[in-house]
PDB file of C-alpha atoms in Angstrom:
ATOM      1  CA  MET A   1      60.635 -30.796 -68.546  1.00  0.00           C
ATOM      2  CA  LYS A   2      59.006 -28.252 -70.309  1.00  0.00           C
ATOM      3  CA  THR A   3      54.959 -28.067 -69.912  1.00  0.00           C
ATOM      4  CA  ALA A   4      53.037 -28.078 -73.247  1.00  0.00           C
ATOM      5  CA  PRO A   5      50.693 -24.952 -73.555  1.00  0.00           C
ATOM      6  CA  GLU A   6      47.110 -25.688 -72.261  1.00  0.00           C
ATOM      7  CA  GLN A   7      45.054 -26.247 -75.755  1.00  0.00           C
ATOM      8  CA  LYS A   8      41.572 -24.736 -76.236  1.00  0.00           C
ATOM      9  CA  ASP A   9      39.068 -24.718 -79.054  1.00  0.00           C
ATOM     10  CA  VAL A  10      38.329 -20.852 -78.536  1.00  0.00           C
ATOM     11  CA  VAL A  11      39.743 -18.093 -76.236  1.00  0.00           C
ATOM     12  CA  ILE A  12      37.104 -15.303 -75.786  1.00  0.00           C
ATOM     13  CA  ILE A  13      38.640 -12.034 -75.258  1.00  0.00           C
ATOM     14  CA  GLY A  14      36.163  -9.703 -73.061  1.00  0.00           C
ATOM     15  CA  GLY A  15      33.644 -10.935 -70.584  1.00  0.00           C
ATOM     16  CA  GLY A  16      30.610  -8.503 -71.671  1.00  0.00           C
ATOM     17  CA  PRO A  17      27.293  -9.590 -73.281  1.00  0.00           C
ATOM     18  CA  ALA A  18      29.040 -10.371 -76.514  1.00  0.00           C
ATOM     19  CA  GLY A  19      31.939 -12.277 -75.230  1.00  0.00           C
ATOM     20  CA  LEU A  20      29.536 -14.195 -72.482  1.00  0.00           C
ATOM     21  CA  SER A  21      26.810 -15.111 -75.462  1.00  0.00           C
ATOM     22  CA  ALA A  22      29.562 -16.403 -77.730  1.00  0.00           C
ATOM     23  CA  ALA A  23      30.661 -18.560 -74.745  1.00  0.00           C
ATOM     24  CA  LEU A  24      27.342 -20.095 -74.021  1.00  0.00           C
ATOM     25  CA  MET A  25      26.585 -20.750 -77.816  1.00  0.00           C
ATOM     26  CA  LEU A  26      30.398 -22.508 -78.233  1.00  0.00           C
ATOM     27  CA  GLY A  27      29.896 -24.176 -74.810  1.00  0.00           C
ATOM     28  CA  ARG A  28      26.358 -25.674 -75.750  1.00  0.00           C
ATOM     29  CA  ALA A  29      28.251 -26.838 -78.887  1.00  0.00           C
ATOM     30  CA  ARG A  30      30.802 -29.061 -77.038  1.00  0.00           C
ATOM     31  CA  LYS A  31      33.628 -26.818 -77.736  1.00  0.00           C
ATOM     32  CA  GLN A  32      36.507 -26.028 -75.051  1.00  0.00           C
ATOM     33  CA  VAL A  33      36.323 -22.456 -74.241  1.00  0.00           C
ATOM     34  CA  LEU A  34      38.443 -20.153 -72.158  1.00  0.00           C
ATOM     35  CA  LEU A  35      36.677 -16.743 -71.429  1.00  0.00           C
ATOM     36  CA  CYS A  36      38.902 -13.700 -70.120  1.00  0.00           C
ATOM     37  CA  ASP A  37      37.305 -10.841 -68.469  1.00  0.00           C
ATOM     38  CA  GLY A  38      39.670  -8.358 -67.818  1.00  0.00           C
ATOM     39  CA  GLY A  39      37.031  -6.601 -64.983  1.00  0.00           C
ATOM     40  CA  SER A  40      36.735  -3.081 -66.337  1.00  0.00           C
ATOM     41  CA  PRO A  41      33.132  -3.303 -68.300  1.00  0.00           C
ATOM     42  CA  ARG A  42      32.311   0.317 -70.103  1.00  0.00           C
ATOM     43  CA  ASN A  43      28.733  -0.077 -68.592  1.00  0.00           C
ATOM     44  CA  SER A  44      30.190  -0.351 -64.710  1.00  0.00           C
ATOM     45  CA  ALA A  45      28.702   3.310 -64.023  1.00  0.00           C
ATOM     46  CA  ALA A  46      25.088   2.385 -65.445  1.00  0.00           C
ATOM     47  CA  GLU A  47      22.616   1.588 -62.731  1.00  0.00           C
ATOM     48  CA  GLY A  48      21.007  -1.246 -65.159  1.00  0.00           C
ATOM     49  CA  ILE A  49      21.211  -2.302 -68.431  1.00  0.00           C
ATOM     50  CA  HIS A  50      17.745  -1.645 -70.655  1.00  0.00           C
ATOM     51  CA  GLY A  51      16.242  -2.737 -73.908  1.00  0.00           C
ATOM     52  CA  PHE A  52      17.227  -6.343 -73.082  1.00  0.00           C
ATOM     53  CA  VAL A  53      14.528  -8.374 -73.312  1.00  0.00           C
ATOM     54  CA  THR A  54      13.966 -10.800 -70.119  1.00  0.00           C
ATOM     55  CA  ARG A  55      16.673  -8.738 -68.525  1.00  0.00           C
ATOM     56  CA  ASP A  56      15.408  -4.986 -68.669  1.00  0.00           C
ATOM     57  CA  GLY A  57      16.691  -2.981 -65.931  1.00  0.00           C
ATOM     58  CA  ILE A  58      18.906  -5.509 -64.360  1.00  0.00           C
ATOM     59  CA  PRO A  59      22.271  -4.215 -62.943  1.00  0.00           C
ATOM     60  CA  PRO A  60      25.479  -4.997 -64.799  1.00  0.00           C
ATOM     61  CA  LYS A  61      26.881  -6.759 -62.410  1.00  0.00           C
ATOM     62  CA  GLU A  62      23.914  -9.005 -61.682  1.00  0.00           C
ATOM     63  CA  PHE A  63      24.005  -9.327 -65.764  1.00  0.00           C
ATOM     64  CA  ARG A  64      27.377 -10.899 -65.405  1.00  0.00           C
ATOM     65  CA  ARG A  65      26.772 -13.155 -62.281  1.00  0.00           C
ATOM     66  CA  ILE A  66      23.619 -14.662 -64.029  1.00  0.00           C
ATOM     67  CA  ALA A  67      25.678 -15.310 -67.118  1.00  0.00           C
ATOM     68  CA  HIS A  68      28.741 -16.823 -65.108  1.00  0.00           C
ATOM     69  CA  GLU A  69      26.168 -19.568 -63.458  1.00  0.00           C
ATOM     70  CA  GLN A  70      24.407 -20.500 -66.745  1.00  0.00           C
ATOM     71  CA  LEU A  71      27.838 -21.341 -68.371  1.00  0.00           C
ATOM     72  CA  ALA A  72      28.916 -23.557 -65.755  1.00  0.00           C
ATOM     73  CA  PRO A  73      27.169 -26.336 -66.620  1.00  0.00           C
ATOM     74  CA  TYR A  74      29.011 -26.201 -69.988  1.00  0.00           C
ATOM     75  CA  GLY A  75      32.474 -26.320 -68.889  1.00  0.00           C
ATOM     76  CA  VAL A  76      33.344 -22.869 -70.109  1.00  0.00           C
ATOM     77  CA  ASP A  77      36.797 -22.096 -68.226  1.00  0.00           C
ATOM     78  CA  LEU A  78      36.103 -18.243 -67.031  1.00  0.00           C
ATOM     79  CA  LEU A  79      38.866 -16.138 -65.743  1.00  0.00           C
ATOM     80  CA  LEU A  80      37.560 -13.273 -64.296  1.00  0.00           C
ATOM     81  CA  ASP A  81      40.173  -9.783 -63.741  1.00  0.00           C
ATOM     82  CA  THR A  82      42.023 -11.406 -66.030  1.00  0.00           C
ATOM     83  CA  ARG A  83      43.628  -9.472 -68.805  1.00  0.00           C
ATOM     84  CA  VAL A  84      44.950 -10.647 -72.241  1.00  0.00           C
ATOM     85  CA  THR A  85      48.468  -9.183 -73.250  1.00  0.00           C
ATOM     86  CA  ALA A  86      49.365 -10.788 -76.505  1.00  0.00           C
ATOM     87  CA  VAL A  87      47.751 -13.322 -79.114  1.00  0.00           C
ATOM     88  CA  GLU A  88      50.700 -14.406 -81.536  1.00  0.00           C
ATOM     89  CA  ARG A  89      49.739 -16.205 -84.757  1.00  0.00           C
ATOM     90  CA  LEU A  90      50.824 -19.738 -84.984  1.00  0.00           C
ATOM     91  CA  GLU A  91      50.164 -22.255 -87.806  1.00  0.00           C
ATOM     92  CA  PRO A  92      47.693 -23.417 -87.420  1.00  0.00           C
ATOM     93  CA  GLY A  93      45.898 -21.176 -84.844  1.00  0.00           C
ATOM     94  CA  PHE A  94      47.174 -19.105 -82.092  1.00  0.00           C
ATOM     95  CA  ARG A  95      49.035 -18.301 -78.769  1.00  0.00           C
ATOM     96  CA  VAL A  96      47.365 -16.322 -76.354  1.00  0.00           C
ATOM     97  CA  VAL A  97      49.419 -14.926 -73.446  1.00  0.00           C
ATOM     98  CA  LEU A  98      47.643 -13.576 -70.090  1.00  0.00           C
ATOM     99  CA  ALA A  99      48.970 -11.426 -67.571  1.00  0.00           C
ATOM    100  CA  GLY A 100      50.731 -13.629 -65.040  1.00  0.00           C
ATOM    101  CA  GLY A 101      52.451 -15.525 -67.882  1.00  0.00           C
ATOM    102  CA  ARG A 102      50.305 -18.120 -68.355  1.00  0.00           C
ATOM    103  CA  VAL A 103      50.110 -19.300 -72.262  1.00  0.00           C
ATOM    104  CA  VAL A 104      46.723 -21.046 -74.080  1.00  0.00           C
ATOM    105  CA  GLU A 105      47.054 -22.591 -77.430  1.00  0.00           C
ATOM    106  CA  ALA A 106      43.704 -21.733 -79.149  1.00  0.00           C
ATOM    107  CA  ARG A 107      42.315 -22.631 -82.733  1.00  0.00           C
ATOM    108  CA  ARG A 108      40.105 -19.709 -82.553  1.00  0.00           C
ATOM    109  CA  VAL A 109      40.048 -16.120 -81.095  1.00  0.00           C
ATOM    110  CA  LEU A 110      37.121 -13.975 -80.393  1.00  0.00           C
ATOM    111  CA  LEU A 111      37.789 -10.110 -79.744  1.00  0.00           C
ATOM    112  CA  ALA A 112      34.841  -8.769 -77.604  1.00  0.00           C
ATOM    113  CA  THR A 113      36.753  -6.259 -76.026  1.00  0.00           C
ATOM    114  CA  GLY A 114      34.606  -3.454 -76.287  1.00  0.00           C
ATOM    115  CA  MET A 115      35.707   0.026 -76.567  1.00  0.00           C
ATOM    116  CA  ILE A 116      37.767   2.533 -74.518  1.00  0.00           C
ATOM    117  CA  ASP A 117      35.878   5.808 -73.819  1.00  0.00           C
ATOM    118  CA  GLU A 118      37.924   8.949 -73.763  1.00  0.00           C
ATOM    119  CA  PRO A 119      36.095  11.479 -71.973  1.00  0.00           C
ATOM    120  CA  PRO A 120      36.875  15.159 -72.668  1.00  0.00           C
ATOM    121  CA  GLU A 121      38.795  16.881 -70.014  1.00  0.00           C
ATOM    122  CA  LEU A 122      35.591  18.642 -68.631  1.00  0.00           C
ATOM    123  CA  PRO A 123      34.923  19.462 -65.097  1.00  0.00           C
ATOM    124  CA  GLY A 124      32.306  17.236 -63.638  1.00  0.00           C
ATOM    125  CA  TYR A 125      32.326  14.899 -66.858  1.00  0.00           C
ATOM    126  CA  ARG A 126      33.494  12.143 -65.256  1.00  0.00           C
ATOM    127  CA  GLU A 127      31.565  11.962 -62.082  1.00  0.00           C
ATOM    128  CA  LEU A 128      28.454  12.251 -63.872  1.00  0.00           C
ATOM    129  CA  TRP A 129      29.274   9.810 -66.560  1.00  0.00           C
ATOM    130  CA  GLY A 130      26.556   6.837 -66.459  1.00  0.00           C
ATOM    131  CA  ARG A 131      24.694   9.065 -64.101  1.00  0.00           C
ATOM    132  CA  SER A 132      23.181  12.285 -65.842  1.00  0.00           C
ATOM    133  CA  ILE A 133      25.791  11.833 -68.800  1.00  0.00           C
ATOM    134  CA  PHE A 134      24.620   9.336 -71.664  1.00  0.00           C
ATOM    135  CA  GLN A 135      25.595   7.870 -74.944  1.00  0.00           C
ATOM    136  CA  CYS A 136      22.503   5.818 -75.750  1.00  0.00           C
ATOM    137  CA  PRO A 137      18.845   6.847 -75.571  1.00  0.00           C
ATOM    138  CA  TYR A 138      17.414   3.402 -76.131  1.00  0.00           C
ATOM    139  CA  CYS A 139      19.613   2.419 -72.993  1.00  0.00           C
ATOM    140  CA  HIS A 140      18.551   5.320 -70.969  1.00  0.00           C
ATOM    141  CA  GLY A 141      16.026   7.616 -72.549  1.00  0.00           C
ATOM    142  CA  TRP A 142      12.806   6.199 -70.974  1.00  0.00           C
ATOM    143  CA  GLU A 143      13.953   6.897 -67.587  1.00  0.00           C
ATOM    144  CA  VAL A 144      14.765  10.377 -68.093  1.00  0.00           C
ATOM    145  CA  ARG A 145      11.985  11.658 -70.626  1.00  0.00           C
ATOM    146  CA  ASP A 146      10.355  14.791 -71.074  1.00  0.00           C
ATOM    147  CA  ARG A 147      13.338  16.154 -68.859  1.00  0.00           C
ATOM    148  CA  PRO A 148      15.523  18.720 -69.587  1.00  0.00           C
ATOM    149  CA  TRP A 149      17.950  17.597 -72.211  1.00  0.00           C
ATOM    150  CA  GLY A 150      21.281  18.659 -73.187  1.00  0.00           C
ATOM    151  CA  LEU A 151      23.444  17.290 -76.203  1.00  0.00           C
ATOM    152  CA  LEU A 152      27.250  17.565 -76.427  1.00  0.00           C
ATOM    153  CA  ALA A 153      28.020  18.159 -80.065  1.00  0.00           C
ATOM    154  CA  THR A 154      31.113  17.558 -81.589  1.00  0.00           C
ATOM    155  CA  GLY A 155      30.605  17.574 -85.092  1.00  0.00           C
ATOM    156  CA  ALA A 156      27.972  17.944 -87.955  1.00  0.00           C
ATOM    157  CA  PRO A 157      26.566  14.580 -87.659  1.00  0.00           C
ATOM    158  CA  ALA A 158      25.125  15.381 -84.029  1.00  0.00           C
ATOM    159  CA  LEU A 159      22.883  17.931 -85.318  1.00  0.00           C
ATOM    160  CA  ASP A 160      21.131  15.271 -87.101  1.00  0.00           C
ATOM    161  CA  PHE A 161      21.094  13.178 -83.795  1.00  0.00           C
ATOM    162  CA  ALA A 162      19.404  16.018 -81.728  1.00  0.00           C
ATOM    163  CA  LEU A 163      16.501  15.768 -84.215  1.00  0.00           C
ATOM    164  CA  PHE A 164      16.579  11.984 -83.616  1.00  0.00           C
ATOM    165  CA  ILE A 165      16.237  12.507 -79.733  1.00  0.00           C
ATOM    166  CA  THR A 166      13.432  15.047 -79.739  1.00  0.00           C
ATOM    167  CA  GLY A 167      11.541  11.819 -79.461  1.00  0.00           C
ATOM    168  CA  TRP A 168      12.565  11.167 -75.938  1.00  0.00           C
ATOM    169  CA  SER A 169      12.262  15.078 -74.794  1.00  0.00           C
ATOM    170  CA  ARG A 170      11.148  17.958 -76.467  1.00  0.00           C
ATOM    171  CA  ASP A 171      12.979  20.145 -74.002  1.00  0.00           C
ATOM    172  CA  LEU A 172      16.706  19.808 -75.690  1.00  0.00           C
ATOM    173  CA  VAL A 173      19.467  22.647 -75.914  1.00  0.00           C
ATOM    174  CA  VAL A 174      22.108  21.567 -78.446  1.00  0.00           C
ATOM    175  CA  PHE A 175      26.011  23.026 -77.004  1.00  0.00           C
ATOM    176  CA  THR A 176      28.341  23.405 -79.907  1.00  0.00           C
ATOM    177  CA  GLN A 177      31.015  25.117 -77.700  1.00  0.00           C
ATOM    178  CA  GLY A 178      31.839  27.228 -81.294  1.00  0.00           C
ATOM    179  CA  ALA A 179      33.185  24.154 -82.724  1.00  0.00           C
ATOM    180  CA  VAL A 180      30.151  22.823 -85.030  1.00  0.00           C
ATOM    181  CA  GLU A 181      29.260  25.019 -88.072  1.00  0.00           C
ATOM    182  CA  VAL A 182      25.369  25.215 -88.637  1.00  0.00           C
ATOM    183  CA  THR A 183      23.890  26.029 -92.045  1.00  0.00           C
ATOM    184  CA  ALA A 184      20.905  28.219 -92.038  1.00  0.00           C
ATOM    185  CA  GLU A 185      19.204  24.988 -93.206  1.00  0.00           C
ATOM    186  CA  GLN A 186      20.297  22.903 -90.112  1.00  0.00           C
ATOM    187  CA  HIS A 187      19.023  26.348 -88.156  1.00  0.00           C
ATOM    188  CA  GLN A 188      15.530  26.017 -89.708  1.00  0.00           C
ATOM    189  CA  ARG A 189      14.871  22.429 -88.783  1.00  0.00           C
ATOM    190  CA  LEU A 190      16.218  22.528 -85.125  1.00  0.00           C
ATOM    191  CA  GLU A 191      14.036  25.544 -84.304  1.00  0.00           C
ATOM    192  CA  ARG A 192      10.883  23.741 -86.537  1.00  0.00           C
ATOM    193  CA  ALA A 193      11.808  21.148 -83.944  1.00  0.00           C
ATOM    194  CA  GLY A 194      11.842  23.400 -80.823  1.00  0.00           C
ATOM    195  CA  VAL A 195      15.604  22.644 -80.175  1.00  0.00           C
ATOM    196  CA  ARG A 196      17.581  25.307 -78.799  1.00  0.00           C
ATOM    197  CA  LEU A 197      21.329  25.866 -80.138  1.00  0.00           C
ATOM    198  CA  GLU A 198      24.093  27.306 -77.581  1.00  0.00           C
ATOM    199  CA  THR A 199      27.586  28.367 -79.102  1.00  0.00           C
ATOM    200  CA  ARG A 200      29.182  29.476 -75.851  1.00  0.00           C
ATOM    201  CA  LYS A 201      31.692  27.283 -74.618  1.00  0.00           C
ATOM    202  CA  ILE A 202      31.188  25.056 -71.487  1.00  0.00           C
ATOM    203  CA  ARG A 203      33.231  26.327 -68.291  1.00  0.00           C
ATOM    204  CA  ARG A 204      32.036  23.339 -66.177  1.00  0.00           C
ATOM    205  CA  LEU A 205      29.072  20.967 -65.464  1.00  0.00           C
ATOM    206  CA  VAL A 206      27.473  21.503 -62.090  1.00  0.00           C
ATOM    207  CA  ALA A 207      25.954  18.725 -59.908  1.00  0.00           C
ATOM    208  CA  SER A 208      23.710  18.443 -57.182  1.00  0.00           C
ATOM    209  CA  THR A 209      24.555  16.962 -53.773  1.00  0.00           C
ATOM    210  CA  GLY A 210      24.331  13.245 -53.686  1.00  0.00           C
ATOM    211  CA  HIS A 211      21.581  11.695 -52.369  1.00  0.00           C
ATOM    212  CA  GLY A 212      22.493   7.908 -50.727  1.00  0.00           C
ATOM    213  CA  ALA A 213      23.448   5.808 -53.226  1.00  0.00           C
ATOM    214  CA  GLN A 214      22.274   7.601 -56.157  1.00  0.00           C
ATOM    215  CA  GLY A 215      24.736   9.834 -55.760  1.00  0.00           C
ATOM    216  CA  ALA A 216      25.502  13.711 -57.590  1.00  0.00           C
ATOM    217  CA  HIS A 217      23.272  14.295 -60.546  1.00  0.00           C
ATOM    218  CA  LEU A 218      23.281  17.207 -63.050  1.00  0.00           C
ATOM    219  CA  GLU A 219      21.785  20.581 -62.142  1.00  0.00           C
ATOM    220  CA  ALA A 220      22.969  23.031 -65.070  1.00  0.00           C
ATOM    221  CA  VAL A 221      25.483  23.103 -67.708  1.00  0.00           C
ATOM    222  CA  GLU A 222      27.811  26.244 -66.412  1.00  0.00           C
ATOM    223  CA  LEU A 223      28.968  28.304 -69.564  1.00  0.00           C
ATOM    224  CA  GLU A 224      32.101  30.120 -70.075  1.00  0.00           C
ATOM    225  CA  ASP A 225      30.492  33.845 -68.891  1.00  0.00           C
ATOM    226  CA  GLY A 226      29.169  32.126 -65.993  1.00  0.00           C
ATOM    227  CA  THR A 227      25.582  31.849 -67.421  1.00  0.00           C
ATOM    228  CA  ARG A 228      23.910  28.615 -66.165  1.00  0.00           C
ATOM    229  CA  VAL A 229      21.757  26.513 -68.354  1.00  0.00           C
ATOM    230  CA  ALA A 230      19.379  24.584 -66.172  1.00  0.00           C
ATOM    231  CA  ARG A 231      19.482  20.636 -67.391  1.00  0.00           C
ATOM    232  CA  GLU A 232      19.119  17.411 -65.842  1.00  0.00           C
ATOM    233  CA  VAL A 233      20.585  15.274 -68.629  1.00  0.00           C
ATOM    234  CA  LEU A 234      23.486  15.387 -70.858  1.00  0.00           C
ATOM    235  CA  PHE A 235      23.734  13.376 -73.863  1.00  0.00           C
ATOM    236  CA  ALA A 236      27.581  12.989 -75.448  1.00  0.00           C
ATOM    237  CA  HIS A 237      29.464  10.492 -77.271  1.00  0.00           C
ATOM    238  CA  PRO A 238      33.295  10.513 -76.426  1.00  0.00           C
ATOM    239  CA  PRO A 239      36.016   9.581 -78.621  1.00  0.00           C
ATOM    240  CA  GLN A 240      36.710   5.884 -78.624  1.00  0.00           C
ATOM    241  CA  ARG A 241      39.606   3.909 -79.189  1.00  0.00           C
ATOM    242  CA  GLN A 242      40.846   0.078 -79.558  1.00  0.00           C
ATOM    243  CA  THR A 243      42.073  -1.647 -76.610  1.00  0.00           C
ATOM    244  CA  GLU A 244      45.839  -2.398 -76.358  1.00  0.00           C
ATOM    245  CA  VAL A 245      45.601  -6.218 -77.510  1.00  0.00           C
ATOM    246  CA  VAL A 246      43.436  -5.128 -80.890  1.00  0.00           C
ATOM    247  CA  GLN A 247      45.896  -2.307 -81.704  1.00  0.00           C
ATOM    248  CA  ARG A 248      49.140  -4.796 -81.047  1.00  0.00           C
ATOM    249  CA  LEU A 249      47.103  -7.631 -83.263  1.00  0.00           C
ATOM    250  CA  GLY A 250      46.659  -5.558 -86.021  1.00  0.00           C
ATOM    251  CA  VAL A 251      43.666  -6.466 -87.367  1.00  0.00           C
ATOM    252  CA  ALA A 252      41.915  -4.020 -89.828  1.00  0.00           C
ATOM    253  CA  LEU A 253      39.770  -0.845 -89.037  1.00  0.00           C
ATOM    254  CA  ASP A 254      37.194   1.057 -90.940  1.00  0.00           C
ATOM    255  CA  GLU A 255      37.392   4.824 -91.435  1.00  0.00           C
ATOM    256  CA  GLN A 256      35.515   5.377 -88.222  1.00  0.00           C
ATOM    257  CA  GLY A 257      38.479   3.078 -86.035  1.00  0.00           C
ATOM    258  CA  PHE A 258      36.112  -0.125 -85.536  1.00  0.00           C
ATOM    259  CA  VAL A 259      37.053  -3.650 -86.500  1.00  0.00           C
ATOM    260  CA  ARG A 260      36.258  -4.706 -90.267  1.00  0.00           C
ATOM    261  CA  ILE A 261      34.516  -8.307 -89.836  1.00  0.00           C
ATOM    262  CA  ASN A 262      32.863  -9.936 -92.584  1.00  0.00           C
ATOM    263  CA  GLU A 263      29.497 -11.952 -93.282  1.00  0.00           C
ATOM    264  CA  HIS A 264      31.206 -14.978 -91.016  1.00  0.00           C
ATOM    265  CA  MET A 265      31.979 -12.301 -88.107  1.00  0.00           C
ATOM    266  CA  GLU A 266      35.800 -12.955 -89.127  1.00  0.00           C
ATOM    267  CA  THR A 267      38.775 -10.015 -89.261  1.00  0.00           C
ATOM    268  CA  SER A 268      41.340  -9.505 -91.478  1.00  0.00           C
ATOM    269  CA  ILE A 269      43.111 -11.824 -89.552  1.00  0.00           C
ATOM    270  CA  PRO A 270      41.837 -15.751 -90.453  1.00  0.00           C
ATOM    271  CA  GLY A 271      40.640 -17.582 -87.363  1.00  0.00           C
ATOM    272  CA  VAL A 272      40.164 -13.961 -85.470  1.00  0.00           C
ATOM    273  CA  HIS A 273      36.682 -13.214 -85.017  1.00  0.00           C
ATOM    274  CA  ALA A 274      34.968 -10.055 -83.390  1.00  0.00           C
ATOM    275  CA  ALA A 275      31.683  -9.152 -81.984  1.00  0.00           C
ATOM    276  CA  GLY A 276      30.192  -6.204 -79.987  1.00  0.00           C
ATOM    277  CA  ASP A 277      30.896  -2.662 -79.479  1.00  0.00           C
ATOM    278  CA  LEU A 278      34.829  -2.528 -80.848  1.00  0.00           C
ATOM    279  CA  THR A 279      32.731  -3.577 -84.518  1.00  0.00           C
ATOM    280  CA  THR A 280      30.280  -0.747 -84.794  1.00  0.00           C
ATOM    281  CA  ARG A 281      28.882   2.685 -83.386  1.00  0.00           C
ATOM    282  CA  LEU A 282      25.381   0.645 -83.087  1.00  0.00           C
ATOM    283  CA  GLN A 283      26.469  -0.056 -79.248  1.00  0.00           C
ATOM    284  CA  GLY A 284      24.335  -1.605 -76.816  1.00  0.00           C
ATOM    285  CA  ALA A 285      24.085  -4.655 -74.473  1.00  0.00           C
ATOM    286  CA  SER A 286      21.282  -6.617 -76.438  1.00  0.00           C
ATOM    287  CA  MET A 287      23.149  -5.913 -80.059  1.00  0.00           C
ATOM    288  CA  ALA A 288      26.327  -7.064 -78.509  1.00  0.00           C
ATOM    289  CA  ALA A 289      24.929  -9.952 -77.234  1.00  0.00           C
ATOM    290  CA  GLY A 290      22.941 -10.713 -80.831  1.00  0.00           C
ATOM    291  CA  ALA A 291      26.617 -10.095 -81.995  1.00  0.00           C
ATOM    292  CA  GLY A 292      28.362 -12.678 -79.871  1.00  0.00           C
ATOM    293  CA  ALA A 293      25.835 -15.257 -80.609  1.00  0.00           C
ATOM    294  CA  VAL A 294      26.288 -15.157 -84.300  1.00  0.00           C
ATOM    295  CA  ALA A 295      30.105 -15.117 -83.706  1.00  0.00           C
ATOM    296  CA  GLY A 296      29.953 -17.836 -81.616  1.00  0.00           C
ATOM    297  CA  ALA A 297      27.767 -20.148 -84.101  1.00  0.00           C
ATOM    298  CA  MET A 298      29.904 -19.183 -87.097  1.00  0.00           C
ATOM    299  CA  MET A 299      33.197 -20.108 -85.046  1.00  0.00           C
ATOM    300  CA  ASN A 300      31.404 -23.303 -84.525  1.00  0.00           C
ATOM    301  CA  HIS A 301      30.382 -24.043 -87.988  1.00  0.00           C
ATOM    302  CA  ALA A 302      34.327 -23.793 -88.858  1.00  0.00           C
ATOM    303  CA  LEU A 303      35.479 -25.649 -85.959  1.00  0.00           C
ATOM    304  CA  ASN A 304      32.889 -28.752 -87.058  1.00  0.00           C
ATOM    305  CA  MET A 305      33.990 -28.606 -90.288  1.00  0.00           C
ATOM    306  CA  GLU A 306      37.486 -28.740 -89.813  1.00  0.00           C
ATOM    307  CA  ASN A 307      36.671 -31.857 -87.234  1.00  0.00           C
ATOM    308  CA  ALA A 308      34.821 -33.539 -89.852  1.00  0.00           C
ATOM    309  CA  ALA A 309      37.197 -33.316 -92.697  1.00  0.00           C
ATOM    310  CA  ALA A 310      40.199 -34.570 -90.119  1.00  0.00           C
ATOM    311  CA  GLY A 311      37.862 -37.450 -88.618  1.00  0.00           C
ATOM    312  CA  LEU A 312      38.157 -35.774 -84.931  1.00  0.00           C
ATOM    313  CA  TRP A 313      35.488 -35.982 -82.421  1.00  0.00           C
ATOM    314  CA  PRO A 314      34.420 -34.175 -79.532  1.00  0.00           C
ATOM    315  CA  GLU A 315      35.741 -34.796 -76.107  1.00  0.00           C
ATOM    316  CA  GLY A 316      33.335 -35.431 -73.153  1.00  0.00           C
TER     317      GLY A 316
END
C-alpha cells in the first residue's frame, strides 16, 4: 500500500539567516515547518558574522548551532545537509522532492537559497576569498580599516563604490584591468578622494605564508608586467547566479538576476515566497534575517486567513 506524502504548512529551502528567521516566526505561530539546509553556506569562509546586533563577530557555524537550538521548542523539522531537488505545483500547494527521494507536500514554499558566487579564474582568488577578499564593507570593513585596500572593478558602478568605501580606508587602489571606461569627470572625482587607478591587467594575487588557523592573507596584487602593488585587502563582487532549484522552478527574475517579490515577499508563483540574498544586491546576515522574519509573518498571515475561512484549527 502506497504511503501518503508527508504534509507540512511550509517547506523552507535554505538554512541561512533568512530561512532560520522565517522558521522561528512560523514555528512560534504554530505552523508545521520543514527546513532543508543544503549544507554549503556562502559565508563558510568568513571568520565571523558582523553587523548583527547581539551576535556581532559570531562564527557562522556557531550562529547556526544556536539557531537550531532555539528552533527546537517550536517543533521545526530540520534536515541538515539535505538538498531539495525539485518543487512541483499541485492544486493546491506544492510537492517538494528531496535528495534521496523523500517527498513532502506543503501549502507554501519559502526560497531562502541565497546566491551562488562565481569567482574569476584569477590565481590566488579562491584561496583568499573570505580572508582577504570581501564583498561587503559593512560586514568586514571595521576589522581591516585604514589598511591598504584594493577594489576589483568589473563595471562603471564600481567607480562610485570606490568613493563610498573610502569611509573605511583612504589608501585605495582601483584595479580596472583595462575593462572599465573611466570618464574625465570620474577621474577627477577619484583623484579628489585620493583614490588611485591601475589599468594594467592582474596576473595573480600574492598571498603571505599562512600563520596557524588564520591561514594565508593577501600581500600584493601582481600585474601582468610583474609589478607588485602592495595590498592587504581586496573588495570584489563576483558574478552570481541562482541555484538550480530556483532556476527550474521558473520564478520571475529582475534585470540583475534576482528573484522578483511583491510586498508580501511572494514571487511570481502564488504560494512561493522568497527572502534573503537571492532577492537583492543588499546582501548580509542581518538584512537576510530581517527579510526572513517578514516572509515568515506574511506566510503565516495567509495561512491563518485560509484556516479561518475553512474552519480549521492548529494542531498541538
